[in-house]
Amino acid sequence: MPITRRDFFVKTIQGLAVVAAPVALGAFLESCKSNITGPTGASLQTVQGTLSNGIVTVNIDSASPLYNIGGVATVKYSSGSLLVDHPSANVYNALSAICTHQGCSVDNYDSSTSNFVCTCHNSRFAVDGGVVTGPASAPLPKYKTEFTNGQLKITL
Ligand code: FES
């Protein structure tokens, strides 16, 4: 049975739909991924640190956002920044502030969940650096800390 012009036209349109639909769906999902919305917490306060011989030193006095237990802040130093929290007496955690997804600065903190938040695509990280929600899939690197006499030393 010969194919009519109409049959040819219908089959061509069906074929294009089969090819185009997944492409359009993929583009739609990708656009949604970069527009995820949700609570991002608040911008972290910044504390200045000094880098010397691979160690960032931060003076923590009663005016510092890191003084009280539960305090969190971004520690900036000459060539980068770190996320620091103070979970208990004389204990501090320090994490890289560079998001493992696409390299944005992680600079927000959601106190309701104790998550650091990267506002570029809304990845969330626990205070130990672990991924809570992506798109990031790798944890934030963690650094060794030592606190004595009001000074926090973070070894990079
Ligand atoms: S760079 Fe994409 S979530 Fe941080």
XYZ file of N, CA, C and O and ligand atoms in Angstrom:
628
model
N 0.844 -1.177 0.000
C 0.000 0.000 0.000
C 0.889 1.240 0.000
O 1.754 1.396 0.860
N 0.720 2.116 -0.951
C 1.583 3.297 -1.057
C 1.310 4.298 0.078
O 0.188 4.400 0.552
N 2.360 4.981 0.489
C 2.222 5.994 1.547
C 1.736 7.293 0.919
O 2.313 7.760 -0.060
N 0.695 7.824 1.516
C 0.173 9.101 1.012
C 0.996 10.233 1.597
O 1.756 10.043 2.552
N 0.822 11.371 1.006
C 1.495 12.558 1.532
C 1.087 12.817 2.975
O 1.889 13.194 3.818
N -0.206 12.600 3.234
C -0.739 12.840 4.579
C -0.079 11.888 5.582
O 0.341 12.303 6.663
N 0.006 10.593 5.216
C 0.645 9.606 6.111
C 2.097 9.992 6.388
O 2.585 9.900 7.516
N 2.796 10.382 5.324
C 4.194 10.789 5.481
C 4.308 11.965 6.451
O 5.155 11.977 7.356
N 3.438 12.946 6.292
C 3.462 14.134 7.156
C 3.201 13.750 8.617
O 3.924 14.171 9.531
N 2.185 12.906 8.851
C 1.832 12.491 10.212
C 2.985 11.727 10.850
O 3.373 11.966 11.993
N 3.590 10.794 10.090
C 4.694 9.996 10.648
C 5.899 10.883 10.944
O 6.599 10.688 11.948
N 6.160 11.859 10.115
C 7.278 12.770 10.354
C 7.054 13.568 11.640
O 7.963 13.697 12.478
N 5.856 14.083 11.823
C 5.542 14.852 13.036
C 5.663 13.960 14.275
O 6.237 14.370 15.298
N 5.175 12.727 14.172
C 5.278 11.802 15.314
C 6.745 11.528 15.649
O 7.143 11.486 16.815
N 7.548 11.344 14.637
C 8.971 11.083 14.852
C 9.658 12.256 15.526
O 10.455 12.088 16.451
N 9.338 13.457 15.060
C 9.923 14.649 15.681
C 9.492 14.780 17.132
O 10.289 15.168 17.998
N 8.249 14.464 17.418
C 7.758 14.564 18.796
C 8.507 13.609 19.704
O 8.864 13.948 20.839
N 8.795 12.397 19.205
C 9.509 11.401 20.005
C 10.920 11.902 20.329
O 11.424 11.737 21.438
N 11.547 12.566 19.370
C 12.903 13.072 19.585
C 12.886 14.348 20.423
O 13.694 14.517 21.336
N 11.960 15.246 20.159
C 11.961 16.560 20.808
C 11.474 16.517 22.244
O 11.964 17.280 23.087
N 10.543 15.638 22.559
C 9.957 15.638 23.901
C 10.998 15.420 25.010
O 11.046 16.200 25.972
N 11.865 14.396 24.902
C 12.870 14.231 25.967
C 13.827 15.404 26.069
O 14.248 15.784 27.164
N 14.183 15.996 24.930
C 15.085 17.142 24.953
C 14.418 18.301 25.686
O 15.017 18.943 26.558
N 13.151 18.577 25.358
C 12.429 19.670 26.011
C 12.253 19.389 27.495
O 12.431 20.274 28.330
N 11.960 18.137 27.844
C 11.784 17.783 29.253
C 13.095 17.966 30.018
O 13.115 18.502 31.117
N 14.184 17.544 29.399
C 15.494 17.693 30.037
C 15.829 19.159 30.290
O 16.284 19.523 31.368
N 15.559 20.012 29.295
C 15.830 21.446 29.453
C 14.957 22.037 30.556
O 15.412 22.853 31.360
N 13.712 21.583 30.608
C 12.796 22.085 31.649
C 13.297 21.694 33.032
O 13.359 22.518 33.946
N 13.690 20.433 33.200
C 14.163 19.975 34.505
C 15.449 20.687 34.913
O 15.651 21.024 36.070
N 16.337 20.922 33.944
C 17.589 21.623 34.244
C 17.294 23.042 34.721
O 17.901 23.527 35.661
N 16.334 23.711 34.070
C 16.012 25.075 34.484
C 15.399 25.081 35.880
O 15.631 25.983 36.666
N 14.627 24.046 36.211
C 14.045 23.964 37.556
C 15.141 23.788 38.595
O 15.099 24.373 39.673
N 16.152 22.958 38.254
C 17.211 22.659 39.206
C 17.943 23.922 39.648
O 18.320 24.054 40.791
N 18.133 24.866 38.722
C 18.874 26.060 39.095
C 17.965 27.128 39.697
O 18.423 28.210 39.995
N 16.687 26.835 39.839
C 15.777 27.803 40.444
C 15.097 27.229 41.680
O 13.989 27.605 42.012
N 15.776 26.294 42.348
C 15.219 25.714 43.552
C 15.073 26.829 44.580
O 15.972 27.632 44.769
N 13.944 26.870 45.212
C 13.757 27.878 46.245
C 13.523 27.195 47.576
O 13.179 26.031 47.640
N 13.709 27.924 48.634
C 13.510 27.374 49.966
C 14.234 28.256 50.942
O 14.909 29.209 50.549
N 14.115 27.962 52.229
C 14.792 28.800 53.218
C 16.300 28.736 53.048
O 16.862 27.657 52.899
N 16.929 29.887 53.009
C 18.382 29.915 52.844
C 19.066 30.410 54.096
O 20.278 30.557 54.117
N 18.308 30.681 55.154
C 18.918 31.176 56.369
C 19.362 32.609 56.205
O 18.843 33.336 55.373
N 20.345 32.990 56.976
C 20.831 34.373 56.963
C 22.311 34.385 56.613
O 23.017 33.386 56.796
N 22.767 35.514 56.111
C 24.193 35.658 55.812
C 24.997 35.527 57.092
O 24.626 36.075 58.132
N 26.096 34.814 56.988
C 26.968 34.636 58.147
C 27.730 35.930 58.445
O 28.126 36.652 57.533
N 27.953 36.200 59.728
C 28.831 37.297 60.107
C 30.262 36.902 59.753
O 30.598 35.707 59.722
N 31.084 37.905 59.533
C 32.470 37.657 59.128
C 33.441 38.030 60.240
O 33.287 39.054 60.892
N 34.426 37.174 60.420
C 35.493 37.397 61.396
C 36.808 37.347 60.618
O 36.963 36.527 59.712
N 37.737 38.211 60.971
C 39.019 38.235 60.264
C 40.019 37.281 60.902
O 40.140 37.231 62.129
N 40.700 36.514 60.087
C 41.767 35.647 60.555
C 43.077 36.025 59.886
O 43.092 36.768 58.905
N 44.180 35.517 60.417
C 45.501 35.802 59.845
C 46.158 34.494 59.451
O 46.271 33.575 60.277
N 46.605 34.412 58.200
C 47.253 33.196 57.700
C 48.770 33.315 57.818
O 49.371 34.298 57.373
N 49.369 32.323 58.449
C 50.826 32.276 58.535
C 51.258 30.818 58.612
O 50.754 30.063 59.454
N 52.154 30.425 57.738
C 52.688 29.055 57.710
C 51.588 27.987 57.680
O 51.680 26.974 58.368
N 50.558 28.236 56.897
C 49.495 27.243 56.737
C 48.520 27.170 57.896
O 47.691 26.256 57.946
N 48.616 28.133 58.817
C 47.688 28.149 59.954
C 46.957 29.486 59.984
O 47.581 30.551 59.921
N 45.622 29.406 60.050
C 44.810 30.619 60.185
C 44.535 30.814 61.671
O 44.020 29.916 62.340
N 44.913 31.983 62.190
C 44.701 32.301 63.609
C 43.577 33.319 63.735
O 43.554 34.328 63.016
N 42.660 33.037 64.656
C 41.514 33.921 64.887
C 41.456 34.238 66.370
O 41.433 33.323 67.206
N 41.451 35.515 66.711
C 41.266 35.917 68.113
C 39.775 35.948 68.407
O 39.009 36.555 67.664
N 39.391 35.264 69.476
C 37.971 35.191 69.817
C 37.766 35.791 71.203
O 38.155 35.200 72.217
N 37.170 37.009 71.209
C 36.834 37.653 72.486
C 35.315 37.712 72.606
O 34.594 37.195 71.751
N 34.846 38.356 73.662
C 33.410 38.341 73.938
C 32.593 39.067 72.861
O 31.378 38.876 72.782
N 33.227 39.865 72.021
C 32.505 40.561 70.959
C 32.388 39.712 69.685
O 31.663 40.070 68.760
N 33.088 38.588 69.645
C 33.098 37.761 68.444
C 31.816 36.938 68.327
O 31.318 36.405 69.323
N 31.292 36.770 67.105
C 30.125 35.892 66.918
C 30.463 34.427 67.209
O 29.565 33.599 67.312
N 31.749 34.130 67.380
C 32.164 32.753 67.694
C 32.398 32.539 69.183
O 32.764 31.442 69.610
N 32.166 33.574 69.985
C 32.464 33.483 71.425
C 31.528 32.512 72.145
O 31.969 31.633 72.893
N 30.229 32.680 71.922
C 29.255 31.840 72.632
C 29.096 30.474 71.970
O 29.235 30.340 70.746
N 28.795 29.476 72.789
C 28.510 28.138 72.254
C 27.301 28.254 71.329
O 26.315 28.918 71.656
N 27.414 27.645 70.156
C 26.363 27.756 69.134
C 26.680 28.832 68.108
O 25.968 28.964 67.115
N 27.765 29.571 68.340
C 28.135 30.627 67.400
C 28.629 30.067 66.070
O 29.223 28.982 66.016
N 28.370 30.794 64.996
C 28.864 30.439 63.665
C 29.333 31.707 62.974
O 28.818 32.789 63.253
N 30.292 31.577 62.077
C 30.779 32.746 61.341
C 31.608 32.284 60.150
O 32.054 31.135 60.088
N 31.797 33.211 59.233
C 32.774 33.020 58.170
C 34.077 33.644 58.640
O 34.086 34.779 59.102
N 35.154 32.894 58.567
C 36.478 33.437 58.893
C 37.188 33.736 57.576
O 37.429 32.832 56.773
N 37.465 35.031 57.359
C 38.177 35.422 56.139
C 39.656 35.597 56.464
O 40.014 36.099 57.526
N 40.485 35.162 55.528
C 41.929 35.387 55.654
C 42.449 35.803 54.287
O 41.650 35.904 53.335
N 43.730 36.055 54.172
C 44.268 36.695 52.970
C 43.926 35.992 51.667
O 43.722 36.646 50.651
N 43.822 34.677 51.662
C 43.593 33.982 50.385
C 42.360 33.094 50.389
O 42.241 32.206 49.536
N 41.443 33.312 51.302
C 40.240 32.481 51.289
C 39.346 32.717 52.478
O 39.508 33.709 53.204
N 38.424 31.798 52.658
C 37.541 31.896 53.811
C 37.112 30.503 54.247
O 37.170 29.536 53.479
N 36.700 30.430 55.503
C 36.316 29.171 56.142
C 34.984 29.343 56.859
O 34.630 30.463 57.248
N 34.281 28.247 57.044
C 33.068 28.254 57.856
C 33.441 27.672 59.208
O 34.028 26.594 59.277
N 33.102 28.402 60.274
C 33.475 27.937 61.616
C 32.239 27.920 62.498
O 31.420 28.851 62.458
N 32.099 26.870 63.287
C 31.051 26.849 64.301
C 31.640 26.409 65.629
O 32.734 25.838 65.689
N 30.903 26.713 66.695
C 31.385 26.499 68.064
C 30.347 25.651 68.799
O 29.460 26.191 69.458
N 30.431 24.325 68.682
C 29.373 23.470 69.231
C 29.423 23.269 70.743
O 28.402 23.003 71.352
N 30.608 23.363 71.345
C 30.700 23.165 72.799
C 31.958 23.860 73.315
O 32.780 24.329 72.526
N 32.107 23.905 74.641
C 33.208 24.643 75.244
C 34.559 24.229 74.656
O 34.883 23.032 74.614
N 35.303 25.210 74.197
C 36.651 25.012 73.653
C 36.712 24.128 72.406
O 37.792 23.682 72.019
N 35.576 23.861 71.793
C 35.538 23.039 70.570
C 35.033 23.894 69.409
O 34.000 24.553 69.518
N 35.793 23.872 68.338
C 35.412 24.590 67.114
C 35.576 23.649 65.929
O 36.484 22.817 65.907
N 34.673 23.782 64.954
C 34.789 23.049 63.696
C 35.079 24.055 62.597
O 34.517 25.164 62.598
N 35.924 23.684 61.662
C 36.235 24.564 60.532
C 36.105 23.787 59.233
O 36.618 22.667 59.098
N 35.393 24.399 58.279
C 35.141 23.776 56.981
C 35.547 24.730 55.864
O 35.508 25.959 56.043
N 35.846 24.170 54.719
C 36.025 25.001 53.536
C 34.714 25.714 53.238
O 33.638 25.139 53.400
N 34.805 26.961 52.785
C 33.602 27.710 52.416
C 33.357 27.663 50.914
O 32.505 28.372 50.398
N 34.113 26.808 50.219
C 33.936 26.699 48.760
C 33.010 25.531 48.467
O 33.322 24.370 48.778
N 31.871 25.830 47.881
C 30.869 24.797 47.608
C 31.438 23.735 46.662
O 32.088 24.065 45.663
N 31.189 22.480 46.996
C 31.713 21.376 46.183
C 30.876 21.137 44.935
O 31.230 20.282 44.128
N 29.798 21.901 44.754
C 28.999 21.746 43.529
C 29.673 22.469 42.374
O 30.220 21.841 41.478
N 29.662 23.811 42.418
C 30.279 24.570 41.322
C 31.166 25.706 41.819
O 31.449 26.634 41.079
N 31.578 25.631 43.087
C 32.592 26.558 43.564
C 32.121 27.899 44.095
O 32.943 28.774 44.345
N 30.832 28.091 44.276
C 30.370 29.341 44.894
C 30.824 29.388 46.354
O 31.176 28.368 46.934
N 30.767 30.574 46.951
C 31.042 30.699 48.385
C 29.804 30.292 49.173
O 28.712 30.771 48.891
N 30.003 29.415 50.133
C 28.912 29.062 51.048
C 28.922 30.130 52.130
O 29.893 30.237 52.880
N 27.887 30.954 52.173
C 27.936 32.081 53.105
C 26.634 32.324 53.859
O 26.467 33.392 54.442
N 25.751 31.345 53.848
C 24.526 31.479 54.645
C 24.441 30.344 55.657
O 25.029 29.273 55.472
N 23.662 30.612 56.708
C 23.465 29.605 57.749
C 21.995 29.594 58.143
O 21.408 30.644 58.421
N 21.407 28.412 58.135
C 20.011 28.246 58.535
C 20.005 27.715 59.968
O 20.258 26.527 60.198
N 19.736 28.599 60.926
C 19.813 28.185 62.337
C 18.699 27.203 62.713
O 18.842 26.469 63.688
N 17.619 27.164 61.930
C 16.530 26.240 62.275
C 16.929 24.780 62.035
O 16.371 23.869 62.640
N 17.891 24.578 61.154
C 18.342 23.214 60.861
C 19.835 23.028 61.129
O 20.363 21.923 60.933
N 20.522 24.104 61.536
C 21.979 24.088 61.708
C 22.681 23.651 60.424
O 23.624 22.867 60.445
N 22.220 24.204 59.305
C 22.830 23.892 58.009
C 23.517 25.123 57.428
O 22.973 26.228 57.503
N 24.692 24.911 56.849
C 25.282 25.932 56.001
C 24.612 25.807 54.632
O 24.347 24.683 54.167
N 24.344 26.950 53.992
C 23.596 26.947 52.736
C 24.375 27.695 51.664
O 24.845 28.810 51.896
N 24.509 27.051 50.517
C 25.076 27.715 49.341
C 23.896 28.248 48.542
O 23.078 27.471 48.049
N 23.809 29.558 48.410
C 22.630 30.140 47.777
C 22.690 30.112 46.250
O 21.720 30.479 45.603
N 23.811 29.649 45.676
C 23.853 29.553 44.213
C 22.795 28.567 43.708
O 22.028 28.882 42.800
N 22.763 27.363 44.286
C 21.770 26.368 43.870
C 21.150 25.671 45.073
O 20.570 24.613 44.953
N 21.338 26.270 46.242
C 20.677 25.825 47.481
C 21.154 24.488 48.038
O 20.390 23.787 48.699
N 22.404 24.125 47.803
C 22.936 22.953 48.503
C 23.035 23.283 49.983
O 23.297 24.422 50.365
N 22.815 22.264 50.791
C 22.865 22.451 52.245
C 23.875 21.471 52.824
O 23.943 20.304 52.408
N 24.638 21.935 53.817
C 25.682 21.121 54.433
C 25.504 21.142 55.951
O 25.229 22.185 56.539
N 25.706 19.989 56.561
C 25.696 19.912 58.024
C 26.962 20.574 58.560
O 27.916 20.822 57.811
N 27.000 20.831 59.871
C 28.173 21.493 60.447
C 29.424 20.605 60.413
O 30.526 21.097 60.602
N 29.262 19.321 60.148
C 30.444 18.472 59.960
C 30.878 18.440 58.490
O 31.800 17.719 58.127
N 30.197 19.206 57.644
C 30.551 19.302 56.237
C 29.755 18.372 55.335
O 29.798 18.517 54.112
N 29.052 17.413 55.904
C 28.298 16.449 55.097
C 27.182 17.106 54.308
O 26.589 18.093 54.740
N 26.912 16.543 53.120
C 25.837 17.068 52.281
C 24.490 16.668 52.883
O 24.253 15.495 53.152
N 23.624 17.662 53.084
C 22.263 17.398 53.538
C 21.344 17.314 52.326
O 20.560 16.385 52.199
N 21.438 18.312 51.442
C 20.723 18.251 50.164
C 21.605 18.832 49.075
O 22.354 19.780 49.321
N 21.521 18.255 47.889
C 22.306 18.691 46.747
C 21.686 19.910 46.095
O 20.794 20.511 46.660
N 22.199 20.243 44.924
C 22.921 19.387 43.993
C 24.361 19.016 44.369
O 24.925 18.128 43.724
N 24.995 19.630 45.331
C 26.346 19.188 45.700
C 26.289 17.724 46.141
O 25.309 17.301 46.769
N 27.314 16.958 45.797
C 27.326 15.548 46.201
C 28.511 15.209 47.093
O 28.530 14.154 47.715
N 29.473 16.105 47.186
C 30.649 15.853 48.021
C 30.624 16.775 49.238
O 30.157 17.915 49.156
N 31.125 16.286 50.374
C 31.129 17.121 51.585
C 32.117 18.277 51.479
O 33.037 18.259 50.661
N 31.926 19.282 52.333
C 32.901 20.369 52.446
C 34.102 19.839 53.228
O 33.922 19.228 54.294
N 35.312 20.045 52.719
C 36.487 19.587 53.454
C 36.555 20.219 54.844
O 36.206 21.377 55.033
N 37.043 19.422 55.797
C 37.120 19.839 57.197
C 38.589 20.045 57.577
O 39.460 19.319 57.096
N 38.834 21.022 58.459
C 40.201 21.312 58.872
C 40.373 21.122 60.375
O 39.438 21.304 61.148
N 41.588 20.809 60.754
C 41.921 20.600 62.172
C 41.907 21.946 62.901
O 42.415 22.953 62.382
N 41.341 21.953 64.092
C 41.304 23.182 64.893
C 41.907 22.939 66.270
O 41.933 21.808 66.770
N 42.364 24.050 66.863
C 42.892 23.987 68.227
C 42.579 25.320 68.883
O 42.848 26.382 68.305
N 41.991 25.296 70.071
C 41.613 26.540 70.748
C 42.281 26.627 72.105
O 42.096 25.752 72.957
N 43.097 27.659 72.288
C 43.721 27.897 73.597
C 43.855 29.393 73.814
O 44.174 30.138 72.885
N 43.638 29.822 75.062
C 43.829 31.218 75.471
C 43.168 32.223 74.522
O 43.783 33.219 74.135
N 41.937 31.936 74.125
C 41.200 32.877 73.288
C 41.641 32.917 71.846
O 41.217 33.797 71.092
N 42.495 31.989 71.445
C 42.943 31.946 70.055
C 42.563 30.617 69.422
O 42.869 29.541 69.952
N 41.926 30.736 68.264
C 41.586 29.555 67.471
C 42.611 29.432 66.358
O 42.850 30.382 65.614
N 43.198 28.259 66.266
C 44.159 28.001 65.184
C 43.577 26.912 64.285
O 43.196 25.833 64.767
N 43.510 27.218 62.986
C 42.948 26.293 62.007
C 44.058 25.900 61.042
O 44.641 26.764 60.368
N 44.371 24.630 60.990
C 45.447 24.167 60.118
C 44.891 23.817 58.752
O 44.027 22.944 58.630
N 45.361 24.527 57.721
C 44.858 24.295 56.351
C 45.527 23.091 55.722
O 46.609 22.686 56.072
S 27.653 26.068 43.618
Fe 25.778 25.050 43.201
S 24.951 24.666 45.150
Fe 26.824 25.644 45.578
